[in-house]
PDB file of C-alpha atoms in Angstrom:
ATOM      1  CA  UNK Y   1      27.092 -28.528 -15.375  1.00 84.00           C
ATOM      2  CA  UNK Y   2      23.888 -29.178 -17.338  1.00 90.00           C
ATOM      3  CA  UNK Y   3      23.177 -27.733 -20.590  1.00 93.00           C
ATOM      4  CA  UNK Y   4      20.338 -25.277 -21.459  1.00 94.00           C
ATOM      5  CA  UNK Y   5      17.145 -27.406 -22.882  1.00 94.00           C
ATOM      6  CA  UNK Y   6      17.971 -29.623 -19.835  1.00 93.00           C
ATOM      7  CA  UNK Y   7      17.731 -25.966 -17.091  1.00 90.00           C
ATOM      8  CA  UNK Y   8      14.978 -25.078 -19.340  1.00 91.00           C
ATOM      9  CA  UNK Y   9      12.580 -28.832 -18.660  1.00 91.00           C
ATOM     10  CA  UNK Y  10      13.470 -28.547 -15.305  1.00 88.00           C
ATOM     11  CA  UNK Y  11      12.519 -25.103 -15.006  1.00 87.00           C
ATOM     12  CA  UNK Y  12       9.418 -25.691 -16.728  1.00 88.00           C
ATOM     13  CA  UNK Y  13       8.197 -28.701 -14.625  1.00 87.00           C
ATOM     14  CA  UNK Y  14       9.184 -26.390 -11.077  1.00 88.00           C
ATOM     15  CA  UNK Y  15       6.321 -24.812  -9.704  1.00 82.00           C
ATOM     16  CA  UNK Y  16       7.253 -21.459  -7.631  1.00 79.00           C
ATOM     17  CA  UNK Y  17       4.605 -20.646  -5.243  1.00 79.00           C
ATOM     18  CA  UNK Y  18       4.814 -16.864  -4.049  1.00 78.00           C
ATOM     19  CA  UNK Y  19       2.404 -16.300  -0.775  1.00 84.00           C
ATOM     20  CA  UNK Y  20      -0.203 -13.570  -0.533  1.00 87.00           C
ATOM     21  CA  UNK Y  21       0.953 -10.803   2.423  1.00 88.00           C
ATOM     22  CA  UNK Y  22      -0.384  -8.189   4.622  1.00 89.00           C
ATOM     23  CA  UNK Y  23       1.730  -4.935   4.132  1.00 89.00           C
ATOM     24  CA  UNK Y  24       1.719  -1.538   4.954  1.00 90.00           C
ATOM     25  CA  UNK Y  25      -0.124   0.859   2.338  1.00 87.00           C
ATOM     26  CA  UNK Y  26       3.044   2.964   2.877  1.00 90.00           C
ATOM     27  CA  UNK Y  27       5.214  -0.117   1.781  1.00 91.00           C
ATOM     28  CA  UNK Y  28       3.148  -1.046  -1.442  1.00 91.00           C
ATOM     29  CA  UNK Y  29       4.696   1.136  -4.530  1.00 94.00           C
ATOM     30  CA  UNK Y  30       5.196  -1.177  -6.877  1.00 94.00           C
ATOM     31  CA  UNK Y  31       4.115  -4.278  -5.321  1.00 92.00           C
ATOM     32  CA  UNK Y  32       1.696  -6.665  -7.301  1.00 91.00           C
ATOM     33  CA  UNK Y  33      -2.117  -6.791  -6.098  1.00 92.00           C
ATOM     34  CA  UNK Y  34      -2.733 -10.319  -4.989  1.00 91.00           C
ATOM     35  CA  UNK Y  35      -6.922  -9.914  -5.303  1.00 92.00           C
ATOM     36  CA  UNK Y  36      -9.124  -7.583  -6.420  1.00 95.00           C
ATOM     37  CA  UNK Y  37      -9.256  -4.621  -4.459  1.00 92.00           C
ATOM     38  CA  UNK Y  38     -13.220  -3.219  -4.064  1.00 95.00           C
ATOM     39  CA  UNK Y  39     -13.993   0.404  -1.968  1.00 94.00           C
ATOM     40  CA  UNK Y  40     -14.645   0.085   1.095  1.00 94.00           C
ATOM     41  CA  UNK Y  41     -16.892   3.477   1.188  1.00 95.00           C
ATOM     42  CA  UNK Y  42     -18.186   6.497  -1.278  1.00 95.00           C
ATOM     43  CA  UNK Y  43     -14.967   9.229  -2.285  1.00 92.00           C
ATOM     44  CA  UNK Y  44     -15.497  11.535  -1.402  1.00 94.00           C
ATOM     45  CA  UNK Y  45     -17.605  10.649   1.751  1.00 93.00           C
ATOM     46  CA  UNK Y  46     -19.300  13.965   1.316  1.00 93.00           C
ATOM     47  CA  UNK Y  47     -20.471  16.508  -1.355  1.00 95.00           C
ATOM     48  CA  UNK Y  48     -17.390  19.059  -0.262  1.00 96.00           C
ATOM     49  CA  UNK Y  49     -16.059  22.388  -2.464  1.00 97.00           C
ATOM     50  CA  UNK Y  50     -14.043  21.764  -5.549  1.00 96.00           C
ATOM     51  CA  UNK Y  51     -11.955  25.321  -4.261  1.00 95.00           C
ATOM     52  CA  UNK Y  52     -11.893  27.905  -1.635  1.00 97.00           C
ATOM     53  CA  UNK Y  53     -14.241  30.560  -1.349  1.00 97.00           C
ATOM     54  CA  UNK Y  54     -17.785  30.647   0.392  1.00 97.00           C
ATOM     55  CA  UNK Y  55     -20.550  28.458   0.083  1.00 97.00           C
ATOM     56  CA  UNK Y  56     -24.083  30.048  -0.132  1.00 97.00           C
ATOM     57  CA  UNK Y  57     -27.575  28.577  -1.016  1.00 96.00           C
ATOM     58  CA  UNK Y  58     -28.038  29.533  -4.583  1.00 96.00           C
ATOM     59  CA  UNK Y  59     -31.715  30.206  -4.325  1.00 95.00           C
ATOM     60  CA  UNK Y  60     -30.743  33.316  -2.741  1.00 96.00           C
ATOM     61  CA  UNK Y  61     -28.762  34.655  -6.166  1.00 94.00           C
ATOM     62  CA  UNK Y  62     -32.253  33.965  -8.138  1.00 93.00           C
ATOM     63  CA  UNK Y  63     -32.885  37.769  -8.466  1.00 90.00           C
ATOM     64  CA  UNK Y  64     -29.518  39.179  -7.913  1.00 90.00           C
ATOM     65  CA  UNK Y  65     -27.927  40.638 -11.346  1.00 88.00           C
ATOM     66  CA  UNK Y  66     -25.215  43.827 -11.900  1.00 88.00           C
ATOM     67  CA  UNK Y  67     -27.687  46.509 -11.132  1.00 91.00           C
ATOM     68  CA  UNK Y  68     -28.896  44.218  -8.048  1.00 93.00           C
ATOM     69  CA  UNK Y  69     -25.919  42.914  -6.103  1.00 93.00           C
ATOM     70  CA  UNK Y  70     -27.087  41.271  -2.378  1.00 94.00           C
ATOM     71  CA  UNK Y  71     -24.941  41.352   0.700  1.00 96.00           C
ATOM     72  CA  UNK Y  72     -24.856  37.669   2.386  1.00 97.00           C
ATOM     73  CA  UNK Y  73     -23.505  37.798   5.674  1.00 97.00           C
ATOM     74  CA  UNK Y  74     -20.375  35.311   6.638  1.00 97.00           C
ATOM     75  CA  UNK Y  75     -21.692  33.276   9.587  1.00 96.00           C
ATOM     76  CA  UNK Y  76     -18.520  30.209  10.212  1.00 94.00           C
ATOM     77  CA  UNK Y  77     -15.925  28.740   8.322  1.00 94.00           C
ATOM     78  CA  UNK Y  78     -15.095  25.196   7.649  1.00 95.00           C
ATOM     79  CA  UNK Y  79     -11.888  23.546   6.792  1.00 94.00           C
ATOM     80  CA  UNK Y  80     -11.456  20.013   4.936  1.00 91.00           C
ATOM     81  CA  UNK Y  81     -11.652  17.153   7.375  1.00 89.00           C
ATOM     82  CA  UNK Y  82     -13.573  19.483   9.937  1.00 91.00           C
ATOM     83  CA  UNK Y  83     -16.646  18.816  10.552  1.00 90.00           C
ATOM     84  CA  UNK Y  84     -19.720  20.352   8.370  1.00 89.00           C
ATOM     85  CA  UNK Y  85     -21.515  23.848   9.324  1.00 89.00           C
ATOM     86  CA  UNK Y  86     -24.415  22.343  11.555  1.00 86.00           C
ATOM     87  CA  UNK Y  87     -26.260  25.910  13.152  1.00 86.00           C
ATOM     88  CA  UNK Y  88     -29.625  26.691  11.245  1.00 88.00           C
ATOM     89  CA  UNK Y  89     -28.863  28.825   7.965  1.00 87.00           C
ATOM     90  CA  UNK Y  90     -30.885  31.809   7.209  1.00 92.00           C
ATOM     91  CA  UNK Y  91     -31.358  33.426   3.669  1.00 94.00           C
ATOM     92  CA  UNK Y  92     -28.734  35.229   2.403  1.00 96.00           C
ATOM     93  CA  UNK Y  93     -26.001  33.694   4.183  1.00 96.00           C
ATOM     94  CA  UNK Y  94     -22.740  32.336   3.788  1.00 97.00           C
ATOM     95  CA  UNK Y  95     -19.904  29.947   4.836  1.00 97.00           C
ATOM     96  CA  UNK Y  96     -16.399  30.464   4.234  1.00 96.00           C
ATOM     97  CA  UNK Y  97     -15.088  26.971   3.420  1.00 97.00           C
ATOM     98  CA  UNK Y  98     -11.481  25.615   1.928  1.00 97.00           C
ATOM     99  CA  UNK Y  99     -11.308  23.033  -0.666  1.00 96.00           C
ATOM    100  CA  UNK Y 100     -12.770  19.544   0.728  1.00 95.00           C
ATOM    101  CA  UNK Y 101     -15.023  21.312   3.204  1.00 96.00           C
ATOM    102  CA  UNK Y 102     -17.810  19.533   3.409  1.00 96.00           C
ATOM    103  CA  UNK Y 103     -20.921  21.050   2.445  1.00 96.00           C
ATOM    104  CA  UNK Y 104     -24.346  21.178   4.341  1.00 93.00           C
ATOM    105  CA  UNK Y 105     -27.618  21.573   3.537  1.00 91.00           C
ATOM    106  CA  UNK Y 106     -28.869  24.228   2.620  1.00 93.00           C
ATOM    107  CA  UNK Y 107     -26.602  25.805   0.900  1.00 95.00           C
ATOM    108  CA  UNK Y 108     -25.308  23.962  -2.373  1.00 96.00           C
ATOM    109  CA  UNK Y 109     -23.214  26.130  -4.212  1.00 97.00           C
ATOM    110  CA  UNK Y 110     -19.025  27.404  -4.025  1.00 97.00           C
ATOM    111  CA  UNK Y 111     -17.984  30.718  -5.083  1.00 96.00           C
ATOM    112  CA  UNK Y 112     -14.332  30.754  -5.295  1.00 96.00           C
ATOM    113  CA  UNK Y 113     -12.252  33.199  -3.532  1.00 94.00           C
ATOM    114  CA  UNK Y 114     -11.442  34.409  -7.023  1.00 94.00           C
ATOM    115  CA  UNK Y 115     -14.721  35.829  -7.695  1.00 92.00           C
ATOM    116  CA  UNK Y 116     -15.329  37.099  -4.014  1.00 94.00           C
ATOM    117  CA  UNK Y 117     -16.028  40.914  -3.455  1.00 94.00           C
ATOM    118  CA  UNK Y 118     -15.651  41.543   0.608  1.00 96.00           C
ATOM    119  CA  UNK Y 119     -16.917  44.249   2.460  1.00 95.00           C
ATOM    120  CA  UNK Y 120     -16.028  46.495   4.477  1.00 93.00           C
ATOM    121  CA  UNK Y 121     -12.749  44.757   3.175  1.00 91.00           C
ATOM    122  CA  UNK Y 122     -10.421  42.298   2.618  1.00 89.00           C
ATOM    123  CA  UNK Y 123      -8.702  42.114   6.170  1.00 91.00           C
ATOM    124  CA  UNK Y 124     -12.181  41.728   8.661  1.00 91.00           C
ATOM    125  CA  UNK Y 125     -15.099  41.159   6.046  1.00 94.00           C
ATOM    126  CA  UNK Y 126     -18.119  41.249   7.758  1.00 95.00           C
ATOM    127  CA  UNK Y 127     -20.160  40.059   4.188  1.00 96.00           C
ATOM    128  CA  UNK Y 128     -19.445  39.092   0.674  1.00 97.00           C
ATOM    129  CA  UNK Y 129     -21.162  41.046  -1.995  1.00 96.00           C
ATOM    130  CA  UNK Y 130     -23.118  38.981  -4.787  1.00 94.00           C
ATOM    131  CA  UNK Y 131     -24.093  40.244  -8.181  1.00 93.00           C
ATOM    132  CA  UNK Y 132     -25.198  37.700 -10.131  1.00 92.00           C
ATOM    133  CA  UNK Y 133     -26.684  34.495 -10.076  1.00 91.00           C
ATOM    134  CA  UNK Y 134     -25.358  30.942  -9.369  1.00 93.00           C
ATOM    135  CA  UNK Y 135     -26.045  27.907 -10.538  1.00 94.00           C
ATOM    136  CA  UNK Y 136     -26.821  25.287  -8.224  1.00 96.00           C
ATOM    137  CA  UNK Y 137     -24.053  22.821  -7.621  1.00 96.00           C
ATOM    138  CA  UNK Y 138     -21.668  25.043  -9.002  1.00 95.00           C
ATOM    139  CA  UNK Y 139     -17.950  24.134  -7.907  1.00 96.00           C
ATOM    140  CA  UNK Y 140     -19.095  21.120  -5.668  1.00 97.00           C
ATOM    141  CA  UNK Y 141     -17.951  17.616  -5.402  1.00 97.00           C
ATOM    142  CA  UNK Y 142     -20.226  15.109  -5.137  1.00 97.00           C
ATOM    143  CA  UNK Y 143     -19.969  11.978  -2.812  1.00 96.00           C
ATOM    144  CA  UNK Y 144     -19.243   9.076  -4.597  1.00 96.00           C
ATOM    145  CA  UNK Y 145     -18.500  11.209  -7.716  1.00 95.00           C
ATOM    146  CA  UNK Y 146     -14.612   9.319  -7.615  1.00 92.00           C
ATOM    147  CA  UNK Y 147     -15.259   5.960  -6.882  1.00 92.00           C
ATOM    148  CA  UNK Y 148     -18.723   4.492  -4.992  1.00 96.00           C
ATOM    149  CA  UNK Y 149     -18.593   2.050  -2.182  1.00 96.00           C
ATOM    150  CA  UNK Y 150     -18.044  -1.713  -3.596  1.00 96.00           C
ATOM    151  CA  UNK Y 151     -16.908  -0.267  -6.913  1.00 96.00           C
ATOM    152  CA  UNK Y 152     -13.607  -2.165  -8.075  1.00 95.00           C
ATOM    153  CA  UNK Y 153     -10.188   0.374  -7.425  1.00 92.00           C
ATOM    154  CA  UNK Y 154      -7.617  -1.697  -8.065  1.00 93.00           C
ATOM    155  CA  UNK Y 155      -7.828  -5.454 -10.397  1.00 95.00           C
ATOM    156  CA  UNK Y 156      -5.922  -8.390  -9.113  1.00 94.00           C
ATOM    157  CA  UNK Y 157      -2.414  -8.616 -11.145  1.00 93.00           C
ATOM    158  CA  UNK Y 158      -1.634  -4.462 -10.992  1.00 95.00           C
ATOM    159  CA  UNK Y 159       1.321  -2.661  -9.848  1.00 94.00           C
ATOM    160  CA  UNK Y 160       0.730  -0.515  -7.005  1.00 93.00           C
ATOM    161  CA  UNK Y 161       1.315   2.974  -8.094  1.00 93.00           C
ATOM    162  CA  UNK Y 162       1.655   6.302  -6.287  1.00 92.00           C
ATOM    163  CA  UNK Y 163      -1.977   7.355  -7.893  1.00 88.00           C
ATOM    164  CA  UNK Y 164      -3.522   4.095  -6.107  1.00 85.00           C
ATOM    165  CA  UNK Y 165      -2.384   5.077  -2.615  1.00 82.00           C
TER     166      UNK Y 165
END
């Protein structure tokens, strides 16, 4: 048997050459990144709603207050990874839409179902009631607002961990 300082030199001159692989995203927790891993698109693809509720253009709120609440008529829903409300939009409507729902033009704005007043009710609402005014970009995500396409996710040398996949 050889002593210590002799395992130790021979250690020290060895060379141990581990391989780059292809695996599984599924299989990587706690594997080591082997090269810099860059984005390969915007994230969110989309601007899409922070939280349920309805999506409206807020230029339509601009003179609504307490005294002067506005009726804005549901016209579709859309659910995350659907795809976005497409028909022509007219003034004073609005979409129902879940978190991630992705947002079209016009509107620009989330009220969460929180702050939602329906009518005739609850159960079949025909229209959401508004009084007061919105900000614009209120509750939304914006594409690109996590990470932007080429931007650097994970650097080479990291442990894969649950938040990366």
């Amino acid at each position: 048997m050889i002593n210590y300082n002799q395992a130790h030199k021979i250690l020290k001159k060895s060379k141990i050459k581990i391989q780059d692989e292809e695996i599984s995203i599924k299989d990587s927790l706690n594997r080591v990144v082997s090269k810099d891993i860059f984005s390969p698109s915007d994230h969110p693809l989309c601007n899409n709603a922070a939280f349920d509720g309805f999506v409206i253009n807020s230029n339509d709120t601009n003179n609504i207050n307490k005294k002067k609440s506005m009726h804005f008529r549901i016209v579709g829903s859309v659910a995350a990874g659907t795809k976005p409300f497409n028909k022509k939009a007219q003034k004073y409507e609005a979409i129902e839409i879940m978190t991630g729902g992705i947002i079209s033009k016009p509107f620009n704005t989330v009220i969460p179902i929180e702050k939602i007043i329906f009518y005739p009710n609850k159960k079949k609402p025909q229209s959401i009631i508004i009084n007061q005014n919105f900000k614009k970009y209120d509750y939304v995500r914006f594409k690109g607002s996590d990470y932007k396409k080429g931007q650097l996710v994970i650097k080479k040398g990291n442990i894969i961990r649950a938040n990366h996949i």
